[in-house]
PDB file of C-alpha atoms in Angstrom:
ATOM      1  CA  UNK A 328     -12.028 -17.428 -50.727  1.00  0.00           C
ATOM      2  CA  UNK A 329     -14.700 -19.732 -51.444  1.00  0.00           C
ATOM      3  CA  UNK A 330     -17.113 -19.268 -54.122  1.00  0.00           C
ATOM      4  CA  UNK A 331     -21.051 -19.567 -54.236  1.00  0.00           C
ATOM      5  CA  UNK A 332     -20.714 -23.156 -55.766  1.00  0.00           C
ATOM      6  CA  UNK A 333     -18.211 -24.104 -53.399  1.00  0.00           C
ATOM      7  CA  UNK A 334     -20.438 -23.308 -50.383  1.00  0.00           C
ATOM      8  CA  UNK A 335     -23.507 -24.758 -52.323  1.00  0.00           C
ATOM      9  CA  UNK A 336     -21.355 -28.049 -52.109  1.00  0.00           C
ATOM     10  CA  UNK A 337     -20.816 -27.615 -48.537  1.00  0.00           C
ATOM     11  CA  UNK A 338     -24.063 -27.225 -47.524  1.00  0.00           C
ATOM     12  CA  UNK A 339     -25.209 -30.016 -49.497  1.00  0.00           C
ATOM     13  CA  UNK A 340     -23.011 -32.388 -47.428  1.00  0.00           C
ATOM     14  CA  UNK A 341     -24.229 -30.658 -44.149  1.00  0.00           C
ATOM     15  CA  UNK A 342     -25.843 -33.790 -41.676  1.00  0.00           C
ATOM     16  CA  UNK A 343     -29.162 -33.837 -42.384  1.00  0.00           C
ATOM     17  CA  UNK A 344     -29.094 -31.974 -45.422  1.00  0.00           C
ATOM     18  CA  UNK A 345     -32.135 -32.670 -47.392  1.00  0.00           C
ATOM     19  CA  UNK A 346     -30.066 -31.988 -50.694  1.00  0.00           C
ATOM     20  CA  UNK A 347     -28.734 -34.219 -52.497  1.00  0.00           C
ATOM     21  CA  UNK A 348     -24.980 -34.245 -52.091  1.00  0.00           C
ATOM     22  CA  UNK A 349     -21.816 -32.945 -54.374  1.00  0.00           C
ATOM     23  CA  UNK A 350     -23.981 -31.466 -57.144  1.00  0.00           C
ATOM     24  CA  UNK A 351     -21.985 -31.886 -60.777  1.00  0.00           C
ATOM     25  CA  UNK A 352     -22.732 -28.637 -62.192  1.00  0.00           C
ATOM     26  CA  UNK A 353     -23.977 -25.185 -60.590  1.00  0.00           C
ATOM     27  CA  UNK A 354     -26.713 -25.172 -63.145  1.00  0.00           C
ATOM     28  CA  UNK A 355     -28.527 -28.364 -61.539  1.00  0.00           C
ATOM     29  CA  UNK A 356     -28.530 -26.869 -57.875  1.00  0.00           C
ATOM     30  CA  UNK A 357     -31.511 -26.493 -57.071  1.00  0.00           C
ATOM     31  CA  UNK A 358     -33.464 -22.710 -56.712  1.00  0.00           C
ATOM     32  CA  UNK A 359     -34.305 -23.262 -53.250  1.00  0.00           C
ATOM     33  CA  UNK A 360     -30.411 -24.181 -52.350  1.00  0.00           C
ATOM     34  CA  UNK A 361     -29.286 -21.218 -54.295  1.00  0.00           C
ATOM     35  CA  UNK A 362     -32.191 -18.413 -52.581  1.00  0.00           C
ATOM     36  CA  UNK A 363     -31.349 -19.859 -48.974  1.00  0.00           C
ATOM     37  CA  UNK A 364     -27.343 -19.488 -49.359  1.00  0.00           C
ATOM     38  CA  UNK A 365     -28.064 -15.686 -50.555  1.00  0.00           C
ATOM     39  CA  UNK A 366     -31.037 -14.994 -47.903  1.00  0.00           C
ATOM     40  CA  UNK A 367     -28.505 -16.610 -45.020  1.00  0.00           C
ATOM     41  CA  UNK A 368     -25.826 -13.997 -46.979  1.00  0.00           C
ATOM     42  CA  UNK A 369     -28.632 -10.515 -46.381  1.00  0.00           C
ATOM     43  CA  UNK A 370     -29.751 -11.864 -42.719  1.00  0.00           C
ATOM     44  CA  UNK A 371     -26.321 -11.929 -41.481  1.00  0.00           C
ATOM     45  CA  UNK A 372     -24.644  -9.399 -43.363  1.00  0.00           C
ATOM     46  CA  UNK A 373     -27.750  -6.960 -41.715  1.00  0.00           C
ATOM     47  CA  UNK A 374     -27.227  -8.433 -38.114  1.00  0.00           C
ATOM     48  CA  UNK A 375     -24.369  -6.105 -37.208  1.00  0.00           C
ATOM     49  CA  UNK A 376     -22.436  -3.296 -37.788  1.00  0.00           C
ATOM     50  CA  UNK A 377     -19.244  -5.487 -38.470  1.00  0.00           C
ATOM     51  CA  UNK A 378     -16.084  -3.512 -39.270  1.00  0.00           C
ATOM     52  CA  UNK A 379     -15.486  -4.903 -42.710  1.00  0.00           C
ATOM     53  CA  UNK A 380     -18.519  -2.993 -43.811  1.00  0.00           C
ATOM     54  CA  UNK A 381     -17.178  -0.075 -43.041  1.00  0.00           C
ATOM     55  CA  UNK A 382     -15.688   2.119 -45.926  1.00  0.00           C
ATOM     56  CA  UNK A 383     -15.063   5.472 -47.241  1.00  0.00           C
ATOM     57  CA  UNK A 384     -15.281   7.308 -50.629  1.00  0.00           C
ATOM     58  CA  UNK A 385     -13.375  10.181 -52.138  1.00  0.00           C
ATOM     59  CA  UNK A 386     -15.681  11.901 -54.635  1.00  0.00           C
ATOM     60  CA  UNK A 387     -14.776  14.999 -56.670  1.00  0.00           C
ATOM     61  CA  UNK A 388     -17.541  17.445 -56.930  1.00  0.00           C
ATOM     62  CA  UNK A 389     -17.018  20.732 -59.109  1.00  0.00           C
ATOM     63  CA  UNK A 390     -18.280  24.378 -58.779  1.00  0.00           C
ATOM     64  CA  UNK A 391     -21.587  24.387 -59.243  1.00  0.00           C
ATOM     65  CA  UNK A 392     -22.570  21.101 -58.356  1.00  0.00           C
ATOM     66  CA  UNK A 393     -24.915  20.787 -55.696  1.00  0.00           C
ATOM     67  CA  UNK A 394     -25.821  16.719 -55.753  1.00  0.00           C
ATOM     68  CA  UNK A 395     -23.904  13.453 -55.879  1.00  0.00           C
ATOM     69  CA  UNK A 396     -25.229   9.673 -55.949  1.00  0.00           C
ATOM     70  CA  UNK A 397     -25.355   8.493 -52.534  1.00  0.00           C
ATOM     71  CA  UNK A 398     -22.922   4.993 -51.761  1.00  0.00           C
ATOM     72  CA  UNK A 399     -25.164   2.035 -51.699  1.00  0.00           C
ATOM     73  CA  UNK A 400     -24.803   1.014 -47.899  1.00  0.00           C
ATOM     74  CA  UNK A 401     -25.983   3.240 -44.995  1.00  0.00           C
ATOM     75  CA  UNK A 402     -24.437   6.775 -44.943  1.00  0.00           C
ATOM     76  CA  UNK A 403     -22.571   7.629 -41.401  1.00  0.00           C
ATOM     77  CA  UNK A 404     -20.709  11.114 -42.016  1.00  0.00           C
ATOM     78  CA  UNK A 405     -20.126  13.190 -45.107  1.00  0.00           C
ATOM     79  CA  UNK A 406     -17.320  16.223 -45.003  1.00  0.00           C
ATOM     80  CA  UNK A 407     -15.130  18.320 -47.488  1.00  0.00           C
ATOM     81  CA  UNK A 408     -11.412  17.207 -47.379  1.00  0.00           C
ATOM     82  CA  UNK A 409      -9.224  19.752 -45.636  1.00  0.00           C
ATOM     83  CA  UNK A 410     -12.321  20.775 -43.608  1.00  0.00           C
ATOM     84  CA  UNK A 411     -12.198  20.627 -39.664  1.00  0.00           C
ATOM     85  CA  UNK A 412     -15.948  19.111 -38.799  1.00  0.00           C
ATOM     86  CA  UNK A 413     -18.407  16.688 -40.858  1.00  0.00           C
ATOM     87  CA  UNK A 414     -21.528  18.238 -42.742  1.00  0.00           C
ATOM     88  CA  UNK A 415     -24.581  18.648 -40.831  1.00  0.00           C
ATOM     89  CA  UNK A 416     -27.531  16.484 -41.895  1.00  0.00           C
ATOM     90  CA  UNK A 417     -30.422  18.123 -42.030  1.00  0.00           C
ATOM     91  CA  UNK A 418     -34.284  17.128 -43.049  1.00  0.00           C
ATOM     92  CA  UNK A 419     -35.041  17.237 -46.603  1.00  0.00           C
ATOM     93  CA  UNK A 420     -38.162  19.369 -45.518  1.00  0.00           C
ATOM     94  CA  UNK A 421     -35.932  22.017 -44.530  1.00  0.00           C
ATOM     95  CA  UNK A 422     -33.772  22.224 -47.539  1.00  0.00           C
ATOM     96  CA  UNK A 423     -36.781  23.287 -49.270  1.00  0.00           C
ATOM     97  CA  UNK A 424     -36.539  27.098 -47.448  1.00  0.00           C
ATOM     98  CA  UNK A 425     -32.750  27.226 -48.210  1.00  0.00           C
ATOM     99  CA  UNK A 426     -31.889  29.745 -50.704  1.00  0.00           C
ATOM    100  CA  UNK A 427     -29.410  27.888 -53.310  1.00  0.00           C
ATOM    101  CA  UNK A 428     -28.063  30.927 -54.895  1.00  0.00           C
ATOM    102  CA  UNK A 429     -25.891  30.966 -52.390  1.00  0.00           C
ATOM    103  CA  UNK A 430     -22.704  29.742 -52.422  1.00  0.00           C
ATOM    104  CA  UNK A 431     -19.736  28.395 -50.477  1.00  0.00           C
ATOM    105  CA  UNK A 432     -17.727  25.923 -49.109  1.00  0.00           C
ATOM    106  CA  UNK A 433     -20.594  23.114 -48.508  1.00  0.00           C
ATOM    107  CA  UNK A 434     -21.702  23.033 -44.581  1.00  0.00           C
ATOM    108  CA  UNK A 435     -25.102  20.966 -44.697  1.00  0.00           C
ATOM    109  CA  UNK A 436     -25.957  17.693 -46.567  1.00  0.00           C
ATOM    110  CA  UNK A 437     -29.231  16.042 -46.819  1.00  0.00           C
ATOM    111  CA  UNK A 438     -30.289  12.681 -48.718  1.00  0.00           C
ATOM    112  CA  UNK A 439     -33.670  12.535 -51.365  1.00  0.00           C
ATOM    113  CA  UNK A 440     -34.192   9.574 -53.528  1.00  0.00           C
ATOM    114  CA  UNK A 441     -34.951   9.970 -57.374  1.00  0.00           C
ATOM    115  CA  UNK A 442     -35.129   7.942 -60.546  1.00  0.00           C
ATOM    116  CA  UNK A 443     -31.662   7.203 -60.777  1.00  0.00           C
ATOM    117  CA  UNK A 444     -31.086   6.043 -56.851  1.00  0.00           C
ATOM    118  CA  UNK A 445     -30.255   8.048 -53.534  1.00  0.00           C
ATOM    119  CA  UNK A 446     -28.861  11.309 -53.604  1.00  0.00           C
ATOM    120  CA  UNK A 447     -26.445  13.225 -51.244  1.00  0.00           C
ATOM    121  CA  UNK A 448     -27.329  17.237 -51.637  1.00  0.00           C
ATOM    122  CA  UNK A 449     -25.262  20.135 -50.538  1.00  0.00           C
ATOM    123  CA  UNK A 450     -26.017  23.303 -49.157  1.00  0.00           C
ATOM    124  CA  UNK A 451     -24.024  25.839 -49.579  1.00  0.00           C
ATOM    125  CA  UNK A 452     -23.451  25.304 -53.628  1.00  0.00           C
ATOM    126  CA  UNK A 453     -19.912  24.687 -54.151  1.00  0.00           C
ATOM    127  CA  UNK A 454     -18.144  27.795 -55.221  1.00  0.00           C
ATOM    128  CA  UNK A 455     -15.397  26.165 -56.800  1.00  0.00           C
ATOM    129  CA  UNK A 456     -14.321  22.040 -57.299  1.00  0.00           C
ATOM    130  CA  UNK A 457     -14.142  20.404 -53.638  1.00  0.00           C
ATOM    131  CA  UNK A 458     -13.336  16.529 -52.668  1.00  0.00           C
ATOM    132  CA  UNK A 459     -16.459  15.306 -50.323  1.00  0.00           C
ATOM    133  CA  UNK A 460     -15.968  11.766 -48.593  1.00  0.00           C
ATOM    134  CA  UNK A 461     -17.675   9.983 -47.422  1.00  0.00           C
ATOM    135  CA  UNK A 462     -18.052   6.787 -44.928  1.00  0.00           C
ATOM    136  CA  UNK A 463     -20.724   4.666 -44.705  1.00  0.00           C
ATOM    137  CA  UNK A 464     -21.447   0.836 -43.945  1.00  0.00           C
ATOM    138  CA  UNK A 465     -21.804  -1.107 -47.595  1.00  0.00           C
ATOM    139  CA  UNK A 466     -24.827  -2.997 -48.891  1.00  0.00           C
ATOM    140  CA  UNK A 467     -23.101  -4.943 -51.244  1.00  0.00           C
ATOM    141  CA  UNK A 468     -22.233  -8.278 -49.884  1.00  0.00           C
ATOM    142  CA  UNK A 469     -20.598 -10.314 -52.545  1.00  0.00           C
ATOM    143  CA  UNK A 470     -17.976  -9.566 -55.253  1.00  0.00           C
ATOM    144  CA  UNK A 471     -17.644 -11.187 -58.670  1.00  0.00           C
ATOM    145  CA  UNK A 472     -14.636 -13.642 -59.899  1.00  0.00           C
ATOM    146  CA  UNK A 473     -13.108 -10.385 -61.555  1.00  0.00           C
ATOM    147  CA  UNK A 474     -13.577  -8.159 -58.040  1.00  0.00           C
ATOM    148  CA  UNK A 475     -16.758  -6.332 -58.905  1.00  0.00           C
ATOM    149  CA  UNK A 476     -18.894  -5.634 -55.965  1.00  0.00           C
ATOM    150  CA  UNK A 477     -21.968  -7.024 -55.949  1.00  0.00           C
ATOM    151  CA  UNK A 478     -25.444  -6.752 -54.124  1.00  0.00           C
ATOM    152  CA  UNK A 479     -25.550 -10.462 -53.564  1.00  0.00           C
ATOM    153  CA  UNK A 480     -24.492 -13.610 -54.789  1.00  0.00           C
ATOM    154  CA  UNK A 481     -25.938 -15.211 -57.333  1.00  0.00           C
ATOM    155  CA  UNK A 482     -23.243 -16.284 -60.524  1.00  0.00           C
ATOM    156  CA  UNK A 483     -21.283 -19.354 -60.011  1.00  0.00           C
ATOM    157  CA  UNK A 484     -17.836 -18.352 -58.885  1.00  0.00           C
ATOM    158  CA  UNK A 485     -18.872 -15.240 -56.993  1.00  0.00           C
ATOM    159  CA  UNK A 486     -17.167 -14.704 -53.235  1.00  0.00           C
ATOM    160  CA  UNK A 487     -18.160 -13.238 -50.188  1.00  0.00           C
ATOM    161  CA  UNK A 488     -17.319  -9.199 -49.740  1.00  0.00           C
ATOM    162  CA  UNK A 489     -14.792 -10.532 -46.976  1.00  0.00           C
ATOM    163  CA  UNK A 490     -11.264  -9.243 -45.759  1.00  0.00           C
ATOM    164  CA  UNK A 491      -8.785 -11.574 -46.994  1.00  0.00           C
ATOM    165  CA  UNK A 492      -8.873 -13.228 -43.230  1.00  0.00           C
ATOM    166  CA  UNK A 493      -9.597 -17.153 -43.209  1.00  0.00           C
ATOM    167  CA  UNK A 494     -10.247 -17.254 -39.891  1.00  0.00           C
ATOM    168  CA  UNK A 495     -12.813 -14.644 -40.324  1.00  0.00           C
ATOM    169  CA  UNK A 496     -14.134 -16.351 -43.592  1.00  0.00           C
ATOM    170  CA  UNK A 497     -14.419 -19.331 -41.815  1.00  0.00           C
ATOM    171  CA  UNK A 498     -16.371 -18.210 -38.769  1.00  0.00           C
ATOM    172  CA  UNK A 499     -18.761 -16.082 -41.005  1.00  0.00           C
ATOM    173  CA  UNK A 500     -19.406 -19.093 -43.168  1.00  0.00           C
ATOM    174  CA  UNK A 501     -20.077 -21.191 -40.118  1.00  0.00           C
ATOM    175  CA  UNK A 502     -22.888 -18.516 -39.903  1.00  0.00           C
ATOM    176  CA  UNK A 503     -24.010 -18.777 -43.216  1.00  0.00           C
ATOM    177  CA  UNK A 504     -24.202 -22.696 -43.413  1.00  0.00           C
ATOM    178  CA  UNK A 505     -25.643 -23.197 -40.742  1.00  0.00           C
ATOM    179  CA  UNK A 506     -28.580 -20.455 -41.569  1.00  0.00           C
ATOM    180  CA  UNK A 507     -28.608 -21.330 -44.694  1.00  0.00           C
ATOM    181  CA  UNK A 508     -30.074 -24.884 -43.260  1.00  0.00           C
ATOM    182  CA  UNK A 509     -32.685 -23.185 -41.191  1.00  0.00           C
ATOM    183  CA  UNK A 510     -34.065 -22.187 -44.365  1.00  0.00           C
ATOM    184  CA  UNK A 511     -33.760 -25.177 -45.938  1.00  0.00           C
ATOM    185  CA  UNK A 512     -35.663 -27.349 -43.203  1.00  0.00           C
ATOM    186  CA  UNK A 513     -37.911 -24.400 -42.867  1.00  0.00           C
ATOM    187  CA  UNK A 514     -39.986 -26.338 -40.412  1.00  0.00           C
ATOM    188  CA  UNK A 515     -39.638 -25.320 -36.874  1.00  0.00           C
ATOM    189  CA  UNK A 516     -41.079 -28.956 -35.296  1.00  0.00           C
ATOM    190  CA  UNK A 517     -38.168 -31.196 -37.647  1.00  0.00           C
ATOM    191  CA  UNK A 518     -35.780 -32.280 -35.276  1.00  0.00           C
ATOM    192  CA  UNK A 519     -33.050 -31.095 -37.311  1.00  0.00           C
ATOM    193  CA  UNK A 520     -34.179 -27.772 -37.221  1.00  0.00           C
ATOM    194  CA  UNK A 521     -33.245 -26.825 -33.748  1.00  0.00           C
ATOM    195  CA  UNK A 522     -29.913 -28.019 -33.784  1.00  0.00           C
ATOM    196  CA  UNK A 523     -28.742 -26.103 -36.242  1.00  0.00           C
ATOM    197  CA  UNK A 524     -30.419 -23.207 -35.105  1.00  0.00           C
ATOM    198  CA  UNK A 525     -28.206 -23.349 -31.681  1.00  0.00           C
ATOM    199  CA  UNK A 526     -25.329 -24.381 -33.673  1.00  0.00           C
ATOM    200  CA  UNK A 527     -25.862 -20.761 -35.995  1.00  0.00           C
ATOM    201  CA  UNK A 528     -26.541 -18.661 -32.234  1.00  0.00           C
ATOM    202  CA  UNK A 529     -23.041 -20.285 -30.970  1.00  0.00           C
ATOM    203  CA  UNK A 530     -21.146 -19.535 -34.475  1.00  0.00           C
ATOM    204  CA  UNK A 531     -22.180 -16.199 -34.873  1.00  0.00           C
ATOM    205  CA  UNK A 532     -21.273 -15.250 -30.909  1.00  0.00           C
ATOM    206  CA  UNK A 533     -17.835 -16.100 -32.085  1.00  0.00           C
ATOM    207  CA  UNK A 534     -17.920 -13.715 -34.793  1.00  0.00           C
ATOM    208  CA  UNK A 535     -19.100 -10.864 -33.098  1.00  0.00           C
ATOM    209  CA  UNK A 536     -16.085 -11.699 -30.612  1.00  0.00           C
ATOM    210  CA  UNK A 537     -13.479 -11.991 -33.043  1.00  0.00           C
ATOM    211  CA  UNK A 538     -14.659  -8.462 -35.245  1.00  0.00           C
ATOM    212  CA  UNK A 539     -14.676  -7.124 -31.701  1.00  0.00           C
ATOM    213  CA  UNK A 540     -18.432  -5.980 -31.307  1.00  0.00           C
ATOM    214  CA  UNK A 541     -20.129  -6.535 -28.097  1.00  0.00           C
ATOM    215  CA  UNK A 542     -22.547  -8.989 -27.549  1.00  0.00           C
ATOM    216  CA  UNK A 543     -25.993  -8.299 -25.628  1.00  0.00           C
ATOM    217  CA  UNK A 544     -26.323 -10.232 -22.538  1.00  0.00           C
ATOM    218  CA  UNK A 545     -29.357 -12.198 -24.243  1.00  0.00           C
ATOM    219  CA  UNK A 546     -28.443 -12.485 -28.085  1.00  0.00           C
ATOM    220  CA  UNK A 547     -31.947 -13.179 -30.013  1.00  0.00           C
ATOM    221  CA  UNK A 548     -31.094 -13.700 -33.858  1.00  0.00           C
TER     222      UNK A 548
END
């Protein structure tokens, strides 16, 4: 898997590139290089509901305990292992009327956000320990050198939160160079600009195709 300095260099030698090329040292890249490989990282990464975002969590939750920190990526089903049907979501308005004495096997779930981040709330409370899971599409869109997930990229030898695929590291990387150098050129009018733009439409096509999503008769990104 390539790391963030590795596509740096890459983009650097891109034709037209208004960088100068093979940079020495990640510390003399230059801000604007480094904030357009990360932005190109967030756009695509929030295009689509690829399958590699897709994940699930086993959380242990004990009686008593009616809230747990929500997974940082949008939240698709939450139920109670052994259980038969997913919780109902409901409206945090209307877990305002329920009566929380009462306890149970959880049935409904509802999110609120606090100091300390998003929470997932139960209703029933649990009336004795319970494993919730949960799936939900990640946010985090990078991992560090030693496998930590990460909201971005932004050290040196960080990677991209990617199966261990090269042909899919390869196509989404076509995606992200090539964005990346929209950025960079910023200016709409430079003749450069528009090539790459088509070049990024064409390369990301070929991802959606090869993660298997369907692609919109007109494809505006």
């Amino acid at each position: 898997m390539k790391s963030y300095f590795d596509i740096i260099r890459d983009i650097s030698n891109l034709r037209w590139s208004i960088n100068d090329p093979d940079p020495t040292s990640f510390a003399e890249v230059q801000k604007s290089v480094k904030l357009a490989v990360a932005q190109a990282n967030s756009y695509i990464w929030s295009l689509s509901d690829f399958p590699f975002k897709l994940k699930k969590d086993a959380l242990n939750i004990s009686k008593g305990q009616t809230a747990v920190l929500a997974p940082k990526g949008n939240l698709l089903e939450v139920w109670i292992d052994g259980a038969s049907s997913y919780l109902e979501q409901i409206n945090p308005k209307d877990a305002d009327f329920l009566n929380m004495s009462e306890q149970g096997r959880p049935s409904k779930y509802w999110i609120e956000f606090g100091d300390n981040g998003a929470q997932v709330h139960l209703f029933p409370t649990p009336d004795k320990p319970y494993v919730v899971l949960m799936r939900y599409l990640t946010n985090y869109k990078a991992k560090s050198s030693a496998g930590e997930l990460k909201i971005n990229l932004s050290e040196m030898d960080d990677v991209l939160n990617l199966p261990n695929d090269k042909t899919i590291e390869d196509l989404y990387l076509h995606c992200l160079n090539t964005k990346a150098m929209e950025y960079l050129i910023a200016d709409k009018s430079d003749e450069n600009y528009a090539p790459y733009q088509k070049e990024f439409t064409e390369a990301y096509r070929a991802l959606l195709q090869l993660t298997g999503i369907d692609i919109q008769p007109r494809l505006v990104v």
